[in-house]
């Protein structure tokens, strides 16, 4: 496994992969910013795969695999010191035989599909309906002495603990970030939360920056508040209102298909299934 030390080296490897694969299949989605981020943190590696290759992003608890391989070649992963996760994203009706064939190679190599998620989207032109929902939850929050706010620097440890204790999350849901990166996101108002009257964090969500649309993930609620006050729905209402005020056209979220409560929640908020699917394939540690 070779460490990638510069963006120039990364793109040289990427261009070489494109040249040598006659029947390529890939899940490469790394932007230049993401490449530079992994390189700066010494966490981007490359592994040859016959006439293809795999970039390995070290997420501390696991590796994230970004592949560009020849579908006609064998798929062999060397021993690793932790699990390897590979995400395949596709439109349901456009999956194709190549991806199905690649999945058989993953299975024969010891991978299993940990979970499958679908993309959910809500158009923000339904602003009047959303504002009515927000007004209702605003009254509920005030009655329970809750309030909504962007997270502050002091909330970082509580936010990370809340995520860690949310049993619905997988370690593969999140990329590893340094405290400095989290604090920068907090400074940029990319986390919104609900607090009780003691100013304790009870629920939170991450908001990714976007141009025409807004996206978020990691909505979580403290166990003792679940199914009691509707904090998840209330927080989503405030997030959607924030997106409307920011002139975004839609809000996108990913929902695990096996999580029936989450699916029901998204539909009740007005989210629609876009037909886009993400399958998370995992190879357990084989050192």
mmCIF file of C-alpha atoms in Angstrom, residues 91-218:
data_model
loop_
_atom_site.group_PDB
_atom_site.id
_atom_site.type_symbol
_atom_site.label_atom_id
_atom_site.label_comp_id
_atom_site.label_asym_id
_atom_site.label_seq_id
_atom_site.Cartn_x
_atom_site.Cartn_y
_atom_site.Cartn_z
ATOM 1 C CA UNK A 91 -29.987 4.909 -10.101
ATOM 2 C CA UNK A 92 -32.205 1.899 -9.425
ATOM 3 C CA UNK A 93 -33.264 1.535 -13.055
ATOM 4 C CA UNK A 94 -29.718 2.136 -14.348
ATOM 5 C CA UNK A 95 -27.681 -0.285 -12.239
ATOM 6 C CA UNK A 96 -26.329 -2.225 -15.206
ATOM 7 C CA UNK A 97 -24.768 -5.656 -15.577
ATOM 8 C CA UNK A 98 -21.230 -4.313 -15.024
ATOM 9 C CA UNK A 99 -22.019 -3.228 -11.463
ATOM 10 C CA UNK A 100 -23.863 -6.480 -10.789
ATOM 11 C CA UNK A 101 -20.798 -8.403 -11.991
ATOM 12 C CA UNK A 102 -18.530 -6.276 -9.816
ATOM 13 C CA UNK A 103 -20.737 -7.045 -6.802
ATOM 14 C CA UNK A 104 -20.175 -10.774 -7.374
ATOM 15 C CA UNK A 105 -16.430 -10.077 -7.256
ATOM 16 C CA UNK A 106 -16.890 -8.215 -3.966
ATOM 17 C CA UNK A 107 -18.824 -11.143 -2.483
ATOM 18 C CA UNK A 108 -16.225 -13.678 -3.622
ATOM 19 C CA UNK A 109 -13.534 -11.509 -1.997
ATOM 20 C CA UNK A 110 -15.290 -11.605 1.388
ATOM 21 C CA UNK A 111 -17.293 -8.355 1.273
ATOM 22 C CA UNK A 112 -20.831 -8.161 2.615
ATOM 23 C CA UNK A 113 -23.389 -5.412 2.100
ATOM 24 C CA UNK A 114 -23.684 -3.683 5.475
ATOM 25 C CA UNK A 115 -26.644 -1.486 4.530
ATOM 26 C CA UNK A 116 -28.325 0.277 1.641
ATOM 27 C CA UNK A 117 -29.539 3.888 1.600
ATOM 28 C CA UNK A 118 -31.803 5.837 -0.698
ATOM 29 C CA UNK A 119 -31.648 9.510 -1.561
ATOM 30 C CA UNK A 120 -34.638 11.507 -0.358
ATOM 31 C CA UNK A 121 -35.380 15.012 -1.588
ATOM 32 C CA UNK A 122 -37.874 17.722 -0.703
ATOM 33 C CA UNK A 123 -38.492 20.635 -3.093
ATOM 34 C CA UNK A 124 -38.430 23.888 -1.152
ATOM 35 C CA UNK A 125 -41.089 25.499 -3.312
ATOM 36 C CA UNK A 126 -43.487 23.986 -0.756
ATOM 37 C CA UNK A 127 -42.443 26.819 1.532
ATOM 38 C CA UNK A 128 -45.878 27.725 2.902
ATOM 39 C CA UNK A 129 -46.533 24.159 4.084
ATOM 40 C CA UNK A 130 -43.096 23.929 5.680
ATOM 41 C CA UNK A 131 -43.503 27.266 7.434
ATOM 42 C CA UNK A 132 -46.793 26.064 8.941
ATOM 43 C CA UNK A 133 -45.035 22.946 10.229
ATOM 44 C CA UNK A 134 -42.247 25.084 11.686
ATOM 45 C CA UNK A 135 -44.772 27.335 13.451
ATOM 46 C CA UNK A 136 -46.395 24.276 15.033
ATOM 47 C CA UNK A 137 -43.093 22.841 16.260
ATOM 48 C CA UNK A 138 -41.989 26.277 17.409
ATOM 49 C CA UNK A 139 -44.952 26.295 19.811
ATOM 50 C CA UNK A 140 -44.130 22.753 20.987
ATOM 51 C CA UNK A 141 -40.498 23.676 21.664
ATOM 52 C CA UNK A 142 -41.426 26.785 23.612
ATOM 53 C CA UNK A 143 -43.895 24.793 25.713
ATOM 54 C CA UNK A 144 -41.115 22.346 26.612
ATOM 55 C CA UNK A 145 -38.566 25.132 27.207
ATOM 56 C CA UNK A 146 -36.432 24.014 24.243
ATOM 57 C CA UNK A 147 -34.717 26.335 21.806
ATOM 58 C CA UNK A 148 -32.927 25.995 18.459
ATOM 59 C CA UNK A 149 -29.484 27.413 17.752
ATOM 60 C CA UNK A 150 -26.347 26.867 15.721
ATOM 61 C CA UNK A 151 -23.755 24.951 17.720
ATOM 62 C CA UNK A 152 -20.977 26.810 19.504
ATOM 63 C CA UNK A 153 -17.369 25.782 20.060
ATOM 64 C CA UNK A 154 -18.210 24.578 23.575
ATOM 65 C CA UNK A 155 -20.707 22.055 22.125
ATOM 66 C CA UNK A 156 -18.173 20.011 20.148
ATOM 67 C CA UNK A 157 -17.635 17.236 22.715
ATOM 68 C CA UNK A 158 -21.385 16.935 23.369
ATOM 69 C CA UNK A 159 -22.110 16.713 19.648
ATOM 70 C CA UNK A 160 -19.517 13.969 19.116
ATOM 71 C CA UNK A 161 -20.822 12.052 22.128
ATOM 72 C CA UNK A 162 -24.391 12.347 20.845
ATOM 73 C CA UNK A 163 -23.344 10.938 17.476
ATOM 74 C CA UNK A 164 -21.379 8.108 19.081
ATOM 75 C CA UNK A 165 -24.338 7.110 21.267
ATOM 76 C CA UNK A 166 -26.848 7.101 18.402
ATOM 77 C CA UNK A 167 -27.325 3.392 17.773
ATOM 78 C CA UNK A 168 -28.804 3.925 14.304
ATOM 79 C CA UNK A 169 -25.473 5.257 12.979
ATOM 80 C CA UNK A 170 -22.712 3.133 11.461
ATOM 81 C CA UNK A 171 -19.053 4.097 11.690
ATOM 82 C CA UNK A 172 -19.131 4.217 7.872
ATOM 83 C CA UNK A 173 -21.629 7.105 7.930
ATOM 84 C CA UNK A 174 -18.932 9.642 8.770
ATOM 85 C CA UNK A 175 -15.493 10.618 7.564
ATOM 86 C CA UNK A 176 -12.817 11.221 10.164
ATOM 87 C CA UNK A 177 -12.258 14.894 10.976
ATOM 88 C CA UNK A 178 -9.833 16.646 13.270
ATOM 89 C CA UNK A 179 -11.101 18.887 16.056
ATOM 90 C CA UNK A 180 -9.842 21.863 14.046
ATOM 91 C CA UNK A 181 -12.013 20.813 11.083
ATOM 92 C CA UNK A 182 -15.074 20.374 13.303
ATOM 93 C CA UNK A 183 -14.510 23.768 14.909
ATOM 94 C CA UNK A 184 -14.198 25.393 11.487
ATOM 95 C CA UNK A 185 -17.531 23.850 10.445
ATOM 96 C CA UNK A 186 -19.117 25.057 13.691
ATOM 97 C CA UNK A 187 -17.740 28.534 13.020
ATOM 98 C CA UNK A 188 -19.320 28.372 9.543
ATOM 99 C CA UNK A 189 -22.719 27.485 11.097
ATOM 100 C CA UNK A 190 -22.806 23.973 9.629
ATOM 101 C CA UNK A 191 -24.320 22.385 12.758
ATOM 102 C CA UNK A 192 -27.750 23.153 14.170
ATOM 103 C CA UNK A 193 -29.052 21.841 17.467
ATOM 104 C CA UNK A 194 -31.911 21.828 19.945
ATOM 105 C CA UNK A 195 -31.156 22.652 23.602
ATOM 106 C CA UNK A 196 -33.163 22.254 26.796
ATOM 107 C CA UNK A 197 -33.622 24.922 29.463
ATOM 108 C CA UNK A 198 -30.285 23.908 31.026
ATOM 109 C CA UNK A 199 -28.642 24.629 27.650
ATOM 110 C CA UNK A 200 -27.791 20.948 27.202
ATOM 111 C CA UNK A 201 -27.606 19.671 23.621
ATOM 112 C CA UNK A 202 -30.563 17.352 22.983
ATOM 113 C CA UNK A 203 -30.515 16.968 19.195
ATOM 114 C CA UNK A 204 -28.292 18.050 16.318
ATOM 115 C CA UNK A 205 -27.707 17.814 12.570
ATOM 116 C CA UNK A 206 -24.837 18.538 10.189
ATOM 117 C CA UNK A 207 -25.510 20.903 7.269
ATOM 118 C CA UNK A 208 -23.267 20.677 4.216
ATOM 119 C CA UNK A 209 -22.695 23.856 2.217
ATOM 120 C CA UNK A 210 -24.354 23.973 -1.203
ATOM 121 C CA UNK A 211 -25.344 26.314 -4.006
ATOM 122 C CA UNK A 212 -28.762 25.437 -5.453
ATOM 123 C CA UNK A 213 -29.562 22.774 -2.882
ATOM 124 C CA UNK A 214 -28.873 22.031 0.750
ATOM 125 C CA UNK A 215 -27.946 18.667 2.164
ATOM 126 C CA UNK A 216 -27.485 17.395 5.676
ATOM 127 C CA UNK A 217 -26.821 14.199 7.572
ATOM 128 C CA UNK A 218 -26.355 12.840 11.014
#
